[in-house]
mmCIF file of C-alpha atoms in Angstrom:
data_model
loop_
_atom_site.group_PDB
_atom_site.id
_atom_site.type_symbol
_atom_site.label_atom_id
_atom_site.label_comp_id
_atom_site.label_asym_id
_atom_site.label_seq_id
_atom_site.Cartn_x
_atom_site.Cartn_y
_atom_site.Cartn_z
ATOM 1 C CA ASP A 22 32.119 37.963 -66.386
ATOM 2 C CA GLY A 23 30.174 35.892 -68.934
ATOM 3 C CA GLU A 24 30.885 38.275 -71.822
ATOM 4 C CA GLY A 25 32.502 37.181 -75.084
ATOM 5 C CA TYR A 26 34.324 33.980 -76.011
ATOM 6 C CA VAL A 27 37.453 32.316 -74.645
ATOM 7 C CA VAL A 28 39.660 30.040 -76.741
ATOM 8 C CA ARG A 29 42.741 28.123 -75.606
ATOM 9 C CA LEU A 30 45.249 27.022 -78.224
ATOM 10 C CA PHE A 31 48.311 24.811 -77.830
ATOM 11 C CA ASN A 32 51.454 24.714 -79.987
ATOM 12 C CA THR A 33 52.200 20.992 -80.233
ATOM 13 C CA THR A 34 55.450 21.524 -82.135
ATOM 14 C CA ASP A 35 59.029 22.259 -81.118
ATOM 15 C CA GLN A 36 59.097 25.388 -83.336
ATOM 16 C CA ASP A 37 57.812 28.969 -83.138
ATOM 17 C CA ILE A 38 54.602 29.306 -85.159
ATOM 18 C CA ASP A 39 52.124 31.993 -86.177
ATOM 19 C CA THR A 40 48.450 31.046 -85.988
ATOM 20 C CA THR A 41 45.525 32.959 -87.468
ATOM 21 C CA VAL A 42 42.089 32.605 -85.894
ATOM 22 C CA GLN A 43 39.140 33.571 -88.079
ATOM 23 C CA THR A 44 35.535 33.640 -86.922
ATOM 24 C CA GLY A 45 32.317 33.347 -88.879
ATOM 25 C CA PHE A 46 30.910 36.396 -87.084
ATOM 26 C CA MET A 47 31.929 39.996 -86.446
ATOM 27 C CA ILE A 48 34.399 40.574 -83.607
ATOM 28 C CA ASN A 49 35.429 43.965 -82.324
ATOM 29 C CA GLU A 50 38.278 43.158 -79.930
ATOM 30 C CA ALA A 51 40.563 40.323 -78.886
ATOM 31 C CA TYR A 52 43.049 40.010 -76.026
ATOM 32 C CA LEU A 53 45.636 37.549 -74.864
ATOM 33 C CA THR A 54 44.725 36.600 -71.307
ATOM 34 C CA ASN A 55 46.229 34.736 -68.422
ATOM 35 C CA MET A 56 44.777 31.400 -67.314
ATOM 36 C CA LEU A 57 42.297 33.288 -65.093
ATOM 37 C CA GLU A 58 41.067 34.975 -68.296
ATOM 38 C CA GLU A 59 42.183 38.443 -67.180
ATOM 39 C CA ALA A 60 42.871 40.673 -70.196
ATOM 40 C CA GLY A 61 46.446 41.351 -71.217
ATOM 41 C CA GLU A 62 47.848 42.395 -74.584
ATOM 42 C CA GLU A 63 45.253 43.555 -77.107
ATOM 43 C CA LEU A 64 45.445 41.799 -80.480
ATOM 44 C CA HIS A 65 44.964 43.495 -83.840
ATOM 45 C CA VAL A 66 41.611 42.391 -85.311
ATOM 46 C CA GLU A 67 40.957 42.771 -89.036
ATOM 47 C CA ASN A 68 38.267 41.081 -91.145
ATOM 48 C CA ASN A 69 37.131 39.040 -88.121
ATOM 49 C CA GLN A 70 40.548 37.469 -87.647
ATOM 50 C CA PHE A 71 43.694 37.881 -85.583
ATOM 51 C CA THR A 72 47.139 36.286 -85.605
ATOM 52 C CA ILE A 73 49.237 35.225 -82.633
ATOM 53 C CA ARG A 74 52.795 33.902 -82.306
ATOM 54 C CA PHE A 75 53.471 30.790 -80.265
ATOM 55 C CA LYS A 76 56.681 29.547 -78.701
ATOM 56 C CA PRO A 77 57.177 25.746 -78.743
ATOM 57 C CA TRP A 78 54.881 23.724 -76.450
ATOM 58 C CA LYS A 79 53.040 26.828 -75.163
ATOM 59 C CA ILE A 80 49.354 27.386 -74.422
ATOM 60 C CA LYS A 81 47.709 30.707 -75.330
ATOM 61 C CA THR A 82 44.363 31.879 -74.012
ATOM 62 C CA ILE A 83 42.501 34.434 -76.116
ATOM 63 C CA ARG A 84 39.316 36.284 -75.262
ATOM 64 C CA PHE A 85 37.283 38.068 -77.932
ATOM 65 C CA ASN A 86 33.989 39.901 -78.084
ATOM 66 C CA ALA A 87 31.377 39.858 -80.830
ATOM 67 C CA LYS A 88 29.923 43.049 -82.265
#
């Protein structure tokens, strides 16, 4: 719909990892999405950052909106 930002991240390791994404601007919401960028699970946003857990070799797509 042209709103917000979409980021795709890839776990290049063979281990589970936690990754924190921090922006240089205010964000008010973030969601995991499918590859069509349809919203799924809402992520907890605090201090313009959010953390996600990755399984090995997985791609995550995140959509977030600026305030």
